[in-house]
Amino acid sequence: MKPQISAKPKKTAKDRELDNEFNKQVESDVDEPISKTKLKAEADAQQALGVRLSELPKDKLLKLDLPDAVTTAVLDTKKITANGAIRRHRQYLGRLMRELDNAPILEQLARWDGKHTAENAYFHGLERWRDRMIADSNVLSEFMALHPKTDSQQLRTLIRNAQKELEANKPPKSSREIFKLLREITQESQGNSDADTSYTPTDELDKGN
């Protein structure tokens, strides 16, 4: 006679609850290394955003309308010089940034970056016009065709003076005046009075002049 096999006992509600807890723990153990890596990356990103904000001019920082504690911490970043203190302050700033919705901040920074890039391209274009005019006075006619309201006599005088300064190896005073005049002419013709006026022409970067 075959031994009688007892039926498998049915799981109680408590047993099922314990099984669910075990499965959750297993899943948590599997995901834990990924979660730690993700958290580290997020913390680094928040610190990097805080550092990026500390590099903004104060007027732009205030336009972001950040909480006072964050604004103060960002402004304090520039005052700290000791390496250990810098690291601790960045961690503190990163913790503050985690409390914020970063999406609007990142969107505004992207808009400013795009405008900055476009303005730099515009200013470099003015420098090319100026350099070509000084190298060849006939280039003024090309510019006049695009901007017919230009005071050609004023530009011609500045161009001649710039050529003389270049030949005599003198500071490029007239060259800078040409750049400023070209900027005024082009901004007026485009109806653009909001362009950044803080741009420094490359010939002004030479402190020896």
PDB file of N, CA, C and O in Angstrom, residues 45-82:
ATOM      1  N   ALA A  45      24.416  66.797 -10.167  1.00  0.00           N
ATOM      2  CA  ALA A  45      23.754  67.725 -11.090  1.00  0.00           C
ATOM      3  C   ALA A  45      23.235  68.948 -10.339  1.00  0.00           C
ATOM      4  O   ALA A  45      23.327  70.080 -10.839  1.00  0.00           O
ATOM      5  N   GLN A  46      22.704  68.730  -9.129  1.00  0.00           N
ATOM      6  CA  GLN A  46      22.199  69.858  -8.344  1.00  0.00           C
ATOM      7  C   GLN A  46      23.339  70.771  -7.924  1.00  0.00           C
ATOM      8  O   GLN A  46      23.218  72.003  -7.964  1.00  0.00           O
ATOM      9  N   GLN A  47      24.468  70.177  -7.525  1.00  0.00           N
ATOM     10  CA  GLN A  47      25.629  70.994  -7.162  1.00  0.00           C
ATOM     11  C   GLN A  47      26.132  71.785  -8.364  1.00  0.00           C
ATOM     12  O   GLN A  47      26.480  72.961  -8.257  1.00  0.00           O
ATOM     13  N   ALA A  48      26.175  71.113  -9.529  1.00  0.00           N
ATOM     14  CA  ALA A  48      26.654  71.782 -10.743  1.00  0.00           C
ATOM     15  C   ALA A  48      25.741  72.950 -11.115  1.00  0.00           C
ATOM     16  O   ALA A  48      26.214  74.005 -11.548  1.00  0.00           O
ATOM     17  N   LEU A  49      24.435  72.770 -10.928  1.00  0.00           N
ATOM     18  CA  LEU A  49      23.495  73.854 -11.227  1.00  0.00           C
ATOM     19  C   LEU A  49      23.716  75.014 -10.265  1.00  0.00           C
ATOM     20  O   LEU A  49      23.691  76.185 -10.670  1.00  0.00           O
ATOM     21  N   GLY A  50      23.958  74.689  -8.991  1.00  0.00           N
ATOM     22  CA  GLY A  50      24.244  75.744  -8.022  1.00  0.00           C
ATOM     23  C   GLY A  50      25.483  76.534  -8.382  1.00  0.00           C
ATOM     24  O   GLY A  50      25.502  77.766  -8.294  1.00  0.00           O
ATOM     25  N   VAL A  51      26.535  75.821  -8.825  1.00  0.00           N
ATOM     26  CA  VAL A  51      27.774  76.483  -9.248  1.00  0.00           C
ATOM     27  C   VAL A  51      27.511  77.350 -10.471  1.00  0.00           C
ATOM     28  O   VAL A  51      28.015  78.469 -10.586  1.00  0.00           O
ATOM     29  N   ARG A  52      26.695  76.840 -11.387  1.00  0.00           N
ATOM     30  CA  ARG A  52      26.363  77.610 -12.593  1.00  0.00           C
ATOM     31  C   ARG A  52      25.653  78.915 -12.211  1.00  0.00           C
ATOM     32  O   ARG A  52      25.926  79.980 -12.786  1.00  0.00           O
ATOM     33  N   LEU A  53      24.764  78.844 -11.249  1.00  0.00           N
ATOM     34  CA  LEU A  53      24.052  80.044 -10.815  1.00  0.00           C
ATOM     35  C   LEU A  53      25.013  81.044 -10.188  1.00  0.00           C
ATOM     36  O   LEU A  53      24.839  82.261 -10.339  1.00  0.00           O
ATOM     37  N   SER A  54      26.035  80.533  -9.486  1.00  0.00           N
ATOM     38  CA  SER A  54      26.994  81.440  -8.840  1.00  0.00           C
ATOM     39  C   SER A  54      27.837  82.195  -9.853  1.00  0.00           C
ATOM     40  O   SER A  54      28.464  83.202  -9.520  1.00  0.00           O
ATOM     41  N   GLU A  55      27.864  81.723 -11.097  1.00  0.00           N
ATOM     42  CA  GLU A  55      28.637  82.378 -12.149  1.00  0.00           C
ATOM     43  C   GLU A  55      27.826  83.456 -12.876  1.00  0.00           C
ATOM     44  O   GLU A  55      28.369  84.191 -13.704  1.00  0.00           O
ATOM     45  N   LEU A  56      26.536  83.537 -12.573  1.00  0.00           N
ATOM     46  CA  LEU A  56      25.679  84.540 -13.230  1.00  0.00           C
ATOM     47  C   LEU A  56      25.925  85.927 -12.645  1.00  0.00           C
ATOM     48  O   LEU A  56      26.234  86.059 -11.460  1.00  0.00           O
ATOM     49  N   PRO A  57      25.754  86.973 -13.455  1.00  0.00           N
ATOM     50  CA  PRO A  57      25.748  88.328 -12.889  1.00  0.00           C
ATOM     51  C   PRO A  57      24.589  88.443 -11.897  1.00  0.00           C
ATOM     52  O   PRO A  57      23.564  87.774 -12.053  1.00  0.00           O
ATOM     53  N   LYS A  58      24.745  89.297 -10.902  1.00  0.00           N
ATOM     54  CA  LYS A  58      23.734  89.404  -9.852  1.00  0.00           C
ATOM     55  C   LYS A  58      22.374  89.791 -10.414  1.00  0.00           C
ATOM     56  O   LYS A  58      21.336  89.291  -9.949  1.00  0.00           O
ATOM     57  N   ASP A  59      22.339  90.658 -11.435  1.00  0.00           N
ATOM     58  CA  ASP A  59      21.043  91.092 -11.970  1.00  0.00           C
ATOM     59  C   ASP A  59      20.282  89.925 -12.592  1.00  0.00           C
ATOM     60  O   ASP A  59      19.058  89.829 -12.452  1.00  0.00           O
ATOM     61  N   LYS A  60      21.005  89.020 -13.252  1.00  0.00           N
ATOM     62  CA  LYS A  60      20.337  87.850 -13.841  1.00  0.00           C
ATOM     63  C   LYS A  60      19.897  86.875 -12.750  1.00  0.00           C
ATOM     64  O   LYS A  60      18.816  86.268 -12.846  1.00  0.00           O
ATOM     65  N   LEU A  61      20.736  86.696 -11.729  1.00  0.00           N
ATOM     66  CA  LEU A  61      20.384  85.804 -10.626  1.00  0.00           C
ATOM     67  C   LEU A  61      19.083  86.244  -9.970  1.00  0.00           C
ATOM     68  O   LEU A  61      18.197  85.424  -9.692  1.00  0.00           O
ATOM     69  N   LEU A  62      18.933  87.539  -9.760  1.00  0.00           N
ATOM     70  CA  LEU A  62      17.729  88.056  -9.115  1.00  0.00           C
ATOM     71  C   LEU A  62      16.492  87.876  -9.995  1.00  0.00           C
ATOM     72  O   LEU A  62      15.376  87.751  -9.488  1.00  0.00           O
ATOM     73  N   LYS A  63      16.691  87.856 -11.305  1.00  0.00           N
ATOM     74  CA  LYS A  63      15.560  87.659 -12.219  1.00  0.00           C
ATOM     75  C   LYS A  63      14.971  86.254 -12.108  1.00  0.00           C
ATOM     76  O   LYS A  63      13.834  86.023 -12.525  1.00  0.00           O
ATOM     77  N   LEU A  64      15.728  85.303 -11.558  1.00  0.00           N
ATOM     78  CA  LEU A  64      15.242  83.930 -11.415  1.00  0.00           C
ATOM     79  C   LEU A  64      14.248  83.800 -10.266  1.00  0.00           C
ATOM     80  O   LEU A  64      13.576  82.778 -10.144  1.00  0.00           O
ATOM     81  N   ASP A  65      14.175  84.828  -9.424  1.00  0.00           N
ATOM     82  CA  ASP A  65      13.203  84.849  -8.324  1.00  0.00           C
ATOM     83  C   ASP A  65      13.321  83.602  -7.445  1.00  0.00           C
ATOM     84  O   ASP A  65      12.322  82.930  -7.153  1.00  0.00           O
ATOM     85  N   LEU A  66      14.535  83.308  -7.011  1.00  0.00           N
ATOM     86  CA  LEU A  66      14.785  82.149  -6.159  1.00  0.00           C
ATOM     87  C   LEU A  66      14.452  82.480  -4.703  1.00  0.00           C
ATOM     88  O   LEU A  66      14.406  83.662  -4.328  1.00  0.00           O
ATOM     89  N   PRO A  67      14.233  81.465  -3.872  1.00  0.00           N
ATOM     90  CA  PRO A  67      14.052  81.736  -2.439  1.00  0.00           C
ATOM     91  C   PRO A  67      15.264  82.472  -1.881  1.00  0.00           C
ATOM     92  O   PRO A  67      16.386  82.281  -2.353  1.00  0.00           O
ATOM     93  N   ASP A  68      15.041  83.279  -0.861  1.00  0.00           N
ATOM     94  CA  ASP A  68      16.115  84.097  -0.297  1.00  0.00           C
ATOM     95  C   ASP A  68      17.306  83.256   0.147  1.00  0.00           C
ATOM     96  O   ASP A  68      18.464  83.647  -0.046  1.00  0.00           O
ATOM     97  N   ALA A  69      17.024  82.095   0.760  1.00  0.00           N
ATOM     98  CA  ALA A  69      18.108  81.241   1.256  1.00  0.00           C
ATOM     99  C   ALA A  69      19.000  80.764   0.114  1.00  0.00           C
ATOM    100  O   ALA A  69      20.226  80.709   0.247  1.00  0.00           O
ATOM    101  N   VAL A  70      18.382  80.443  -1.016  1.00  0.00           N
ATOM    102  CA  VAL A  70      19.149  79.973  -2.171  1.00  0.00           C
ATOM    103  C   VAL A  70      19.952  81.124  -2.772  1.00  0.00           C
ATOM    104  O   VAL A  70      21.138  80.970  -3.093  1.00  0.00           O
ATOM    105  N   THR A  71      19.315  82.279  -2.926  1.00  0.00           N
ATOM    106  CA  THR A  71      20.015  83.440  -3.483  1.00  0.00           C
ATOM    107  C   THR A  71      21.227  83.798  -2.627  1.00  0.00           C
ATOM    108  O   THR A  71      22.319  84.053  -3.143  1.00  0.00           O
ATOM    109  N   THR A  72      21.038  83.809  -1.310  1.00  0.00           N
ATOM    110  CA  THR A  72      22.143  84.129  -0.398  1.00  0.00           C
ATOM    111  C   THR A  72      23.264  83.115  -0.518  1.00  0.00           C
ATOM    112  O   THR A  72      24.450  83.479  -0.577  1.00  0.00           O
ATOM    113  N   ALA A  73      22.898  81.831  -0.572  1.00  0.00           N
ATOM    114  CA  ALA A  73      23.915  80.775  -0.678  1.00  0.00           C
ATOM    115  C   ALA A  73      24.685  80.881  -1.992  1.00  0.00           C
ATOM    116  O   ALA A  73      25.902  80.684  -2.036  1.00  0.00           O
ATOM    117  N   VAL A  74      23.977  81.215  -3.067  1.00  0.00           N
ATOM    118  CA  VAL A  74      24.629  81.363  -4.371  1.00  0.00           C
ATOM    119  C   VAL A  74      25.611  82.532  -4.336  1.00  0.00           C
ATOM    120  O   VAL A  74      26.753  82.420  -4.793  1.00  0.00           O
ATOM    121  N   LEU A  75      25.179  83.654  -3.781  1.00  0.00           N
ATOM    122  CA  LEU A  75      26.054  84.832  -3.708  1.00  0.00           C
ATOM    123  C   LEU A  75      27.248  84.580  -2.788  1.00  0.00           C
ATOM    124  O   LEU A  75      28.349  85.071  -3.051  1.00  0.00           O
ATOM    125  N   ASP A  76      27.048  83.787  -1.732  1.00  0.00           N
ATOM    126  CA  ASP A  76      28.141  83.480  -0.809  1.00  0.00           C
ATOM    127  C   ASP A  76      29.209  82.601  -1.441  1.00  0.00           C
ATOM    128  O   ASP A  76      30.346  82.568  -0.965  1.00  0.00           O
ATOM    129  N   THR A  77      28.847  81.886  -2.512  1.00  0.00           N
ATOM    130  CA  THR A  77      29.796  80.982  -3.166  1.00  0.00           C
ATOM    131  C   THR A  77      31.057  81.722  -3.598  1.00  0.00           C
ATOM    132  O   THR A  77      32.171  81.205  -3.479  1.00  0.00           O
ATOM    133  N   LYS A  78      30.886  82.955  -4.096  1.00  0.00           N
ATOM    134  CA  LYS A  78      32.029  83.713  -4.601  1.00  0.00           C
ATOM    135  C   LYS A  78      32.954  84.192  -3.481  1.00  0.00           C
ATOM    136  O   LYS A  78      34.097  84.552  -3.726  1.00  0.00           O
ATOM    137  N   LYS A  79      32.433  84.203  -2.241  1.00  0.00           N
ATOM    138  CA  LYS A  79      33.222  84.712  -1.126  1.00  0.00           C
ATOM    139  C   LYS A  79      34.101  83.635  -0.491  1.00  0.00           C
ATOM    140  O   LYS A  79      34.990  83.940   0.293  1.00  0.00           O
ATOM    141  N   ILE A  80      33.838  82.377  -0.815  1.00  0.00           N
ATOM    142  CA  ILE A  80      34.548  81.270  -0.178  1.00  0.00           C
ATOM    143  C   ILE A  80      35.744  80.864  -1.034  1.00  0.00           C
ATOM    144  O   ILE A  80      35.607  80.637  -2.241  1.00  0.00           O
ATOM    145  N   THR A  81      36.907  80.749  -0.418  1.00  0.00           N
ATOM    146  CA  THR A  81      38.131  80.448  -1.172  1.00  0.00           C
ATOM    147  C   THR A  81      38.823  79.156  -0.722  1.00  0.00           C
ATOM    148  O   THR A  81      39.520  78.530  -1.502  1.00  0.00           O
ATOM    149  N   ALA A  82      38.640  78.761   0.526  1.00  0.00           N
ATOM    150  CA  ALA A  82      39.301  77.542   1.017  1.00  0.00           C
ATOM    151  C   ALA A  82      38.682  76.313   0.368  1.00  0.00           C
ATOM    152  O   ALA A  82      37.451  76.206   0.267  1.00  0.00           O
TER     153      ALA A  82
END
